[in-house]
Coordinates of C-alpha atoms (C1' of nucleotides) in Angstrom, one line a residue:
Chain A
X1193 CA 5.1 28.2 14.8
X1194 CA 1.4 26.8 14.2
X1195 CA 2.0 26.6 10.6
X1196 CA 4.6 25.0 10.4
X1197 CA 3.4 22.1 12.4
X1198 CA 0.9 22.2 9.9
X1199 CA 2.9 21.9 7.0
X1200 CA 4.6 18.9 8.6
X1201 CA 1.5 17.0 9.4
X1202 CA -0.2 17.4 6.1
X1203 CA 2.8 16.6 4.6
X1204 CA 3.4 13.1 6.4
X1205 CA -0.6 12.4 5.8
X1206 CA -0.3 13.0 1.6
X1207 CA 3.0 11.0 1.6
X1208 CA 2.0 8.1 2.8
X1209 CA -1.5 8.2 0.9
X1210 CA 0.1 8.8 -2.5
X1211 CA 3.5 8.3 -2.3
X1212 CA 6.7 11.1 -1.7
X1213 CA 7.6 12.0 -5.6
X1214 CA 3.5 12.4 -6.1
X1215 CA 2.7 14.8 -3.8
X1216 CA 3.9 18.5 -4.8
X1217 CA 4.7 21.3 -3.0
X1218 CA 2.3 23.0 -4.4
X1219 CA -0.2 20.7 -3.5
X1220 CA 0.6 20.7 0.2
X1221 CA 0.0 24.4 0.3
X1222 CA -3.2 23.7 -1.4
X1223 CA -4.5 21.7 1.3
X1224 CA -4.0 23.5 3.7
X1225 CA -4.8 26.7 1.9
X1226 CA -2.1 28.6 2.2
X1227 CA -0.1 29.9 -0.2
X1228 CA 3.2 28.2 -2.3
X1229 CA 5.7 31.1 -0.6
X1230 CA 4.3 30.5 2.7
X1231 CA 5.3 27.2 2.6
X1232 CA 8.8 27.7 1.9
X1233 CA 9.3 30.3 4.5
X1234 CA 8.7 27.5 6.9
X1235 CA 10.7 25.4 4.7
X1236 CA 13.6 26.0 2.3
X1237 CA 12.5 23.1 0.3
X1238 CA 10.9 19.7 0.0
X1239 CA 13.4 17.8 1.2
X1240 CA 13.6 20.0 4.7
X1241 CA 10.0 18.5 4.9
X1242 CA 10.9 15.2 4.7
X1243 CA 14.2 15.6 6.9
X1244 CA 12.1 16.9 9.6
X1245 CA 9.7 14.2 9.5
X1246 CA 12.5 11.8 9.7
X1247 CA 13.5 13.4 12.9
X1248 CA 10.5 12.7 14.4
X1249 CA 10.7 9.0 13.1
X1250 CA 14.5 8.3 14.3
X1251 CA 13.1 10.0 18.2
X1252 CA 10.8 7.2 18.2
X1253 CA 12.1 4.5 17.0
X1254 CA 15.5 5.1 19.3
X1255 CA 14.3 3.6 22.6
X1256 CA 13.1 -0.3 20.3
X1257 CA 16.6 0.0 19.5
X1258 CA 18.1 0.9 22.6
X1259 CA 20.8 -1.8 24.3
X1260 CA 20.0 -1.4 27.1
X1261 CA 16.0 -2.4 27.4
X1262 CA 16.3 -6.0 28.0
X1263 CA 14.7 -8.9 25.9
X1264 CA 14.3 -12.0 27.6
X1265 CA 11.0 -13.5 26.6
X1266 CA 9.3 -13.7 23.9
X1267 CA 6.8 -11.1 25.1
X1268 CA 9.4 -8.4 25.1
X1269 CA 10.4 -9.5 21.4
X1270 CA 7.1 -8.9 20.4
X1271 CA 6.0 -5.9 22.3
X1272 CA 9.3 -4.3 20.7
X1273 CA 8.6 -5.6 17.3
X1274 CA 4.7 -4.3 17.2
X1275 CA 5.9 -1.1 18.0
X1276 CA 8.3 -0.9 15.1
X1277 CA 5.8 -2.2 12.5
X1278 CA 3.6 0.8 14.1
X1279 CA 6.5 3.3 13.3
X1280 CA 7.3 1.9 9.9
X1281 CA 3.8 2.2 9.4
X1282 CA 3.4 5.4 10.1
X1283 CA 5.9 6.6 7.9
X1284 CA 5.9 4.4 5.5
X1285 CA 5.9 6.5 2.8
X1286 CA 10.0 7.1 3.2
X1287 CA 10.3 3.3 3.0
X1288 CA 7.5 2.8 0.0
X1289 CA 10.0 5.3 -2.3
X1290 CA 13.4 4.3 -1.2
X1291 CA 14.6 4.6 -4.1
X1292 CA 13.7 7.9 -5.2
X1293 CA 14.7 8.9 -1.4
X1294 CA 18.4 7.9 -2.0
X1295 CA 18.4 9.3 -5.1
X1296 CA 16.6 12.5 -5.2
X1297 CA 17.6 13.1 -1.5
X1298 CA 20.6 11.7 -0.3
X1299 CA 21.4 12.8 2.9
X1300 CA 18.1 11.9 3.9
X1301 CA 18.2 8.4 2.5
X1302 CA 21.3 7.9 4.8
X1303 CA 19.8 8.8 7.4
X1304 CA 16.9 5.8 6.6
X1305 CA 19.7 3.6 5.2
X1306 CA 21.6 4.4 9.2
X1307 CA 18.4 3.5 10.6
X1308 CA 17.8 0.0 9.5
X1309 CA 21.3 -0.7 9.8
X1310 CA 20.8 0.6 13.1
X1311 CA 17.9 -2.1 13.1
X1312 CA 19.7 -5.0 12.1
X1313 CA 22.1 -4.9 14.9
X1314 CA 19.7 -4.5 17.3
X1315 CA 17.2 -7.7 16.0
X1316 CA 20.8 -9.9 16.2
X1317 CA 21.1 -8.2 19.6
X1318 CA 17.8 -9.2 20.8
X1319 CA 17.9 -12.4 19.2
X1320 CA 21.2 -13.3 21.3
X1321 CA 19.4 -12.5 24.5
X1322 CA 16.3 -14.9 23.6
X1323 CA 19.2 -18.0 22.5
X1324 CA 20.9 -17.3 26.1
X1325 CA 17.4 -17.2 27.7
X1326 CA 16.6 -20.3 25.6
X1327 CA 13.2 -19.3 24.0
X1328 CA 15.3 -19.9 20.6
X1329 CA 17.0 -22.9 19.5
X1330 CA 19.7 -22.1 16.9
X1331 CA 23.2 -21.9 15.9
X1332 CA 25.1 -18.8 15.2
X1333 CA 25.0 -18.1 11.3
X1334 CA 20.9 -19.1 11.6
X1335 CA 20.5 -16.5 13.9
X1336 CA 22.7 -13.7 12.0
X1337 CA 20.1 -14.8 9.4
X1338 CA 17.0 -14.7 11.0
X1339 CA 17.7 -11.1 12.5
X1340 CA 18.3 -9.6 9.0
X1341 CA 15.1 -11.3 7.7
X1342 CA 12.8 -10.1 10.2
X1343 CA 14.4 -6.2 9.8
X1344 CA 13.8 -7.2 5.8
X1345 CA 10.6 -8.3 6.6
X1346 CA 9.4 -5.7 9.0
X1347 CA 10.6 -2.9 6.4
X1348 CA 9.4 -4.4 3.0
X1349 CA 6.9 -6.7 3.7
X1350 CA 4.1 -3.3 3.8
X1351 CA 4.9 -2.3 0.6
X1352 CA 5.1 -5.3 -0.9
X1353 CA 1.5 -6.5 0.1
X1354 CA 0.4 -3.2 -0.8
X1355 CA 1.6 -3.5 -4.1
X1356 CA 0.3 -6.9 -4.3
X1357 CA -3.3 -6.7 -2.8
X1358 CA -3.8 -2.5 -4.1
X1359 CA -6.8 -0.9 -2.7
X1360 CA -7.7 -3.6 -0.3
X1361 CA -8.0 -2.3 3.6
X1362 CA -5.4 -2.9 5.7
X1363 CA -3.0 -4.2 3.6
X1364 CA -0.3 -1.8 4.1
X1365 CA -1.0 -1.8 8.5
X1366 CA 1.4 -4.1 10.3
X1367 CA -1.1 -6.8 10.9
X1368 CA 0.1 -8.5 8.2
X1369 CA 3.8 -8.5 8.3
X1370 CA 3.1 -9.2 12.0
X1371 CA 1.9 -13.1 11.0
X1372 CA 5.1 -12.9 8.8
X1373 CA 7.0 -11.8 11.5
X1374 CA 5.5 -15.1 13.8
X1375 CA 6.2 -17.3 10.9
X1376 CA 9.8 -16.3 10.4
X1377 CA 10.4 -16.9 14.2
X1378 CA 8.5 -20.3 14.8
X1379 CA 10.7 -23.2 13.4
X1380 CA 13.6 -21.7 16.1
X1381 CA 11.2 -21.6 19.0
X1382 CA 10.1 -24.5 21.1
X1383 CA 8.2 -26.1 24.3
X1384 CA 5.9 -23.5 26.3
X1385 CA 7.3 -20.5 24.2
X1386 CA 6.1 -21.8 21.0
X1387 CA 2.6 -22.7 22.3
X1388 CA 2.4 -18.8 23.2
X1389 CA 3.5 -18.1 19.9
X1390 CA 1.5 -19.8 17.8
X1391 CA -1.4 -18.4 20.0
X1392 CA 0.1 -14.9 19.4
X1393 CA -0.2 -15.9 15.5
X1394 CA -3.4 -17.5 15.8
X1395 CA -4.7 -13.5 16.2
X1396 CA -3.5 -12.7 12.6
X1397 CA -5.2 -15.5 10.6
X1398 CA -6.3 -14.1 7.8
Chain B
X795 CA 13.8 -3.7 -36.9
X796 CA 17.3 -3.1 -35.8
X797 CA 16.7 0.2 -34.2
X798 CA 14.0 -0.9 -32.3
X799 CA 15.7 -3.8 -30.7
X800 CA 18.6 -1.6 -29.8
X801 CA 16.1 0.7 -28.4
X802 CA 14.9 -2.1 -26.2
X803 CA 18.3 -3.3 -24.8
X804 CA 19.8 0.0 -24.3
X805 CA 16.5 1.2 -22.5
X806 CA 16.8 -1.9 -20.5
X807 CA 20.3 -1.7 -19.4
X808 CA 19.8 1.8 -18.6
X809 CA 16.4 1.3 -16.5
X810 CA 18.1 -1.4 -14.8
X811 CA 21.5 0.9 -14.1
X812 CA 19.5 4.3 -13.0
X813 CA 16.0 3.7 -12.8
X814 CA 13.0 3.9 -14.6
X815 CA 11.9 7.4 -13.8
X816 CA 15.4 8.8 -13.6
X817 CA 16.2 7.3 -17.5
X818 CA 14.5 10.3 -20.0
X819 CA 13.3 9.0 -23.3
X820 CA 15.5 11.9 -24.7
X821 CA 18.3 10.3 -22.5
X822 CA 17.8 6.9 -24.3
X823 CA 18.0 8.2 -27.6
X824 CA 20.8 10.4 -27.1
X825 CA 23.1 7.4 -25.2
X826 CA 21.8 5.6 -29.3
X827 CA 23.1 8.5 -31.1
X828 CA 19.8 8.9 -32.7
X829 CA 17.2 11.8 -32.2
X830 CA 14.3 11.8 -29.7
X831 CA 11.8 12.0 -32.8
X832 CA 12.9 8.7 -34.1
X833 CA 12.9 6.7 -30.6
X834 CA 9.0 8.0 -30.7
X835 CA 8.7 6.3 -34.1
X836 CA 9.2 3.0 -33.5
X837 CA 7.7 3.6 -29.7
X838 CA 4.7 5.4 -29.1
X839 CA 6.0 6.1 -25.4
X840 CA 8.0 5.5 -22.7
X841 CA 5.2 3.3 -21.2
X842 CA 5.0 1.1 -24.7
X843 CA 8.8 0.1 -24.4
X844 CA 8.5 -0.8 -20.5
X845 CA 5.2 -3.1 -22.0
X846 CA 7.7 -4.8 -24.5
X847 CA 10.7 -5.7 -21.4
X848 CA 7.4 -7.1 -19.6
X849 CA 6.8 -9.0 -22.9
X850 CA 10.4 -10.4 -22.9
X851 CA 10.7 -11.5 -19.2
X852 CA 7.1 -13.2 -19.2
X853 CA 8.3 -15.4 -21.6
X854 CA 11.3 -16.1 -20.0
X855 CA 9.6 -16.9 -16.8
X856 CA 6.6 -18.7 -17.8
X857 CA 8.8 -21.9 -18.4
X858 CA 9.6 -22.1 -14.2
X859 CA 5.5 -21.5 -13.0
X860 CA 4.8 -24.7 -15.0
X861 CA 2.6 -26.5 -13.3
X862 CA 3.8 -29.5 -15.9
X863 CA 7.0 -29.2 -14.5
X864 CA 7.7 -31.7 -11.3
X865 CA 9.6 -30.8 -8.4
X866 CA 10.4 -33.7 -6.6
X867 CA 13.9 -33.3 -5.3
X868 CA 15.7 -30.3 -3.3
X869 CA 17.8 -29.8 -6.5
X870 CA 14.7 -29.4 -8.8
X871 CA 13.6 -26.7 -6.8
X872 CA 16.6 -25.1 -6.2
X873 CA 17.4 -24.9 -10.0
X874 CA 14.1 -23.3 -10.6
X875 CA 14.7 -21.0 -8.2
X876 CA 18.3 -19.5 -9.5
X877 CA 16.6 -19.3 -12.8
X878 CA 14.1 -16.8 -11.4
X879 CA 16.0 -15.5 -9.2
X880 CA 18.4 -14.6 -12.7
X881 CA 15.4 -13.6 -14.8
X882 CA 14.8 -11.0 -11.9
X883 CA 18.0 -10.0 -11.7
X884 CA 17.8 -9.3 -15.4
X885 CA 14.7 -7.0 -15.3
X886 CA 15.6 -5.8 -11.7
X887 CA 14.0 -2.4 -12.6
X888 CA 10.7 -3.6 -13.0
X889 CA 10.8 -4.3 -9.3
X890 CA 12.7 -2.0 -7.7
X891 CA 10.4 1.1 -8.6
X892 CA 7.4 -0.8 -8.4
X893 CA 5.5 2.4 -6.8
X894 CA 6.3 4.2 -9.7
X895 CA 5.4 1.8 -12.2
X896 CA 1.8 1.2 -10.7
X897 CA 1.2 4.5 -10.8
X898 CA 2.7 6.0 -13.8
X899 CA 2.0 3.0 -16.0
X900 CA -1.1 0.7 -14.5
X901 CA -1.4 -1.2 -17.5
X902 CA 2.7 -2.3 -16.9
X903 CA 2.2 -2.5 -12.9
X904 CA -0.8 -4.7 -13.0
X905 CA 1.1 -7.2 -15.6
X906 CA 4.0 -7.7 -12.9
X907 CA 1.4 -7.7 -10.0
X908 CA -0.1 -11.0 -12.1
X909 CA 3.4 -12.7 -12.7
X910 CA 3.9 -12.3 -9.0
X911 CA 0.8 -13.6 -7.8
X912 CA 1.1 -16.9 -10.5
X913 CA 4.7 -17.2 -8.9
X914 CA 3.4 -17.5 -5.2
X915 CA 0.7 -20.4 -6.9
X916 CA 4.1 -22.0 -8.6
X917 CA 5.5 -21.6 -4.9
X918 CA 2.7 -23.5 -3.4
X919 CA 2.3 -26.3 -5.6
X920 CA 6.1 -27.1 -5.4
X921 CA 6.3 -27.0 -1.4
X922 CA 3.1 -29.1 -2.1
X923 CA 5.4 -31.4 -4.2
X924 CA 8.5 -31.5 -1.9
X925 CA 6.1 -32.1 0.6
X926 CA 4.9 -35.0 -0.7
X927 CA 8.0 -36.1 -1.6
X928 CA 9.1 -36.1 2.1
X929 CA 11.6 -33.4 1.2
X930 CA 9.6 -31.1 3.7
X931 CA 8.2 -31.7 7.0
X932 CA 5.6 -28.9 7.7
X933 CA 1.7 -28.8 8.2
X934 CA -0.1 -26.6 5.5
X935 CA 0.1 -23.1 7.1
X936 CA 3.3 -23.6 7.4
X937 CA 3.7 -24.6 3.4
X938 CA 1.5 -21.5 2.6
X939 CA 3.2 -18.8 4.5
X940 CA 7.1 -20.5 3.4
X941 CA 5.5 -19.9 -0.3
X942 CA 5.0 -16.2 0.4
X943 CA 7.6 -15.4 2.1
X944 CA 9.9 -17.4 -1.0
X945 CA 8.4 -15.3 -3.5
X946 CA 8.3 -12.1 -1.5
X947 CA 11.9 -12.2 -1.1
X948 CA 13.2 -13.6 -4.6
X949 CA 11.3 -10.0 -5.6
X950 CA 12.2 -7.8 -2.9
X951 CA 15.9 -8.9 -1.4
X952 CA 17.8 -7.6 -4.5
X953 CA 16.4 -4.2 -4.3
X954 CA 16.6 -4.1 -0.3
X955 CA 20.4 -5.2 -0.5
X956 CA 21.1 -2.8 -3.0
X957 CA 19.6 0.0 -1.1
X958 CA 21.6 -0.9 1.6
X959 CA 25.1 -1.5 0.1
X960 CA 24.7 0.9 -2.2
X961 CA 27.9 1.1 -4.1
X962 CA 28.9 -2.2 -3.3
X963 CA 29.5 -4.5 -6.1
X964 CA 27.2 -7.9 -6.5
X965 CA 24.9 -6.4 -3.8
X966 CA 21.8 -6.2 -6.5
X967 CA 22.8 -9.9 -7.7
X968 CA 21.2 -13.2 -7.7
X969 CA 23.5 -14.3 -4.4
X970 CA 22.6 -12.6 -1.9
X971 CA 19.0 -13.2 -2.0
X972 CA 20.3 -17.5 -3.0
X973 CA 21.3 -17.6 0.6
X974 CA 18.4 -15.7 3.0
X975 CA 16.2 -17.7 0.8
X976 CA 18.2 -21.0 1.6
X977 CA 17.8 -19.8 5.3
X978 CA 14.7 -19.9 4.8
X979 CA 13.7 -23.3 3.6
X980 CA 16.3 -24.5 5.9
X981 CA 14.2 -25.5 9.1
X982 CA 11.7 -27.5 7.3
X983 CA 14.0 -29.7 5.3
X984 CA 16.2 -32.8 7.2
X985 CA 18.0 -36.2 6.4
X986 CA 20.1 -36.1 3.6
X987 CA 18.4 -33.4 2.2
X988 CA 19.3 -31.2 4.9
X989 CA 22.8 -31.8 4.6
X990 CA 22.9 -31.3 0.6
X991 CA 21.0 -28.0 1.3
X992 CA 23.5 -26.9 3.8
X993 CA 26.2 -27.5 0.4
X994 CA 24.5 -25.5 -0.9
X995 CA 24.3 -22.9 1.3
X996 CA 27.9 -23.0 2.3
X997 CA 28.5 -21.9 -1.4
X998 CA 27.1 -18.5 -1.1
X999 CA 28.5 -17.5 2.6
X1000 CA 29.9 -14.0 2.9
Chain C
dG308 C1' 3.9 35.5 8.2
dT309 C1' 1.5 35.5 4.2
dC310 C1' 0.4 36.7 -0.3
dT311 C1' 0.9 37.1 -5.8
dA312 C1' 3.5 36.6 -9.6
dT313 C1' 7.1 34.5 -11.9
dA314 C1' 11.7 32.4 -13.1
dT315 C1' 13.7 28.2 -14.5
dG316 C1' 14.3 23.8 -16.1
dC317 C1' 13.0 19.2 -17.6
dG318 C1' 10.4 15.4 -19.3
dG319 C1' 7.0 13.4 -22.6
dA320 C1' 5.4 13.9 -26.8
dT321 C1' 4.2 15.9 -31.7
dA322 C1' 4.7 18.3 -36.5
dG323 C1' 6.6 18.4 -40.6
dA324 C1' 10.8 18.5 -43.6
dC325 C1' 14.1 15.3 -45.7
Chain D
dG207 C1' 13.4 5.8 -41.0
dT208 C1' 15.4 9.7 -39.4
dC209 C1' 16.0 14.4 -38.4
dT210 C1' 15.2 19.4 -36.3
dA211 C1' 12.4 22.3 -33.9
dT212 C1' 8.9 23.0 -30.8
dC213 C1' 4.7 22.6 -27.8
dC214 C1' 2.9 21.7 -23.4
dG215 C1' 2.6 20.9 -18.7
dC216 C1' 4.4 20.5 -14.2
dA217 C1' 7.5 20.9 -10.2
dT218 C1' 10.9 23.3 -7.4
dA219 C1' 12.0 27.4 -5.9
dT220 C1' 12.5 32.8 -5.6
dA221 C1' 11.3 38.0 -5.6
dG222 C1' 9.2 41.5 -3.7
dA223 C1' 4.7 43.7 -2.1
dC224 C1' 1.6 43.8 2.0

DNA sequence: GTCTATATGCGGATAGAC
DNA sequence: GTCTATCCGCATATAGAC
């Protein structure tokens, strides 16, 4: 089953360079030189490709979502938030092309679509454990807010600065939604806590 | 020069309905009752009547990134923010396939890139203003990043709620982004001010 | 498992008559 | 200005030999 791995790894490597409805499957048996046919005995078609890869995203992202890991400083906010960005990043193509995901594949767009939802509940979650550990400072509604924009933020914000600064390094890693991130959080954070966060930001001055 | 302007709006209304790379130029013409040929006579190509929607919305935004135009008060602000947020609403294609735009039609993708970026400078200059008005109480990263992160989600929110509720009517509208970016602008504003933007705000709950 | 060859369909765009 | 007919290229996917 070598090839197949194969095929999946390529495959995640082209999306994200060039974007999902760009790269062929034509072209990701050309890369690896093997043939078109060979490629869909390992696959019945594209969108197998990108369900499997979404398989692999969901396994990893599960435990940041997980009830059960507890959040009570803001270090544990921010450890599980750095490693999201580094899974978004890492497939960020299936975000980049959302639309043509839902579109062109639907079950796997529900299956992204499940995830962030998934997300959301989990950043309010989290967010409720930092108000009763009182690192945040804020009433119920601004933190039903604050959760959805950071999952917004997290999600979007690589695409948009790609978009926005094309072709410059970096711009798509989570380094800079991280600042975001920070800046989003701030105004509801106070005393010791906020001097550790605005040291944790200081790193991400661009 | 009738048929061209129907051209225009039906190609608008349908870009904004399906998509711009789901919406065929044969498509258009058939949804006009006229033949493919004659859409390519008053239209070179697909890209050339994307180029003339840019046209339309430029001018319709140019107005709000005034730099003539003072914003002194919460409600200056807030009314030059609904009008974007409307003019977006309007061209909501343009934005929500932004991948696809860059890469099928540069010339189209780098003309929204540069009404973005002179929107983020319009930002800046009136947090600047509210700023010095004593509307806002915030040092100048602060003003810099709540700029950004204004802009980024007056573009992005729409799309990203639509994704999500897909189906669900109002979800792409100007609303739903009105009241994350309230939440946003929230912590920095107090005094009367704060309490006027939390009438605001209590106008767009869910 | 892997190959070559090919079916099938669609989208953008053009030619030339009316 | 508008039509009909058609070219061209590409992408997904399949058939059948090796």
């Amino acid at each position: 089953m070598r090839t197949r791995d194969r095929i999946l790894e390529q495959s995640l490597g082209l999306f994200n360079a060039e974007g999902l409805p760009r790269v062929s499957t034509n072209r990701i048996a050309a890369e690896l030189q093997i043939s078109p046919g060979n490629l869909y005995y390992h696959f019945r078609s594209k969108e197998q490709i990108v369900e499997w890869l979404i398989r692999r995203l969901e396994q990893r992202i599960a435990p940041l979502a997980d009830p059960a890991v507890a959040v009570v400083a803001l270090d544990d906010w921010w450890l599980t938030l750095h490693l999201g960005l580094e899974a978004i990043t890492a497939y960020r193509f299936l975000y980049r092309d959302m639309d043509f995901l839902l579109h062109e594949y639907p079950r796997c767009g529900a299956r992204v679509q499940h995830q962030v939802a998934l997300s959301v509940r989990a950043a309010m979650r989290q967010c409720q454990q930092l108000l009763a550990a009182g690192v945040l400072r804020a009433n119920a509604a601004e933190i039903a807010a604050l959760a959805r924009q950071i999952v917004f933020t997290a999600t979007c914000w690589p695409t948009y600065s790609r978009l926005m600064h094309i072709g410059e390094a970096g711009a798509e890693g989570p380094e800079h939604a991280a600042y975001y991130l920070l800046a989003l959080m701030s105004p509801y954070v106070d005393g010791a806590s906020r001097q550790y966060l605005d040291y944790l930001r200081s790193k991400y001055v661009r």
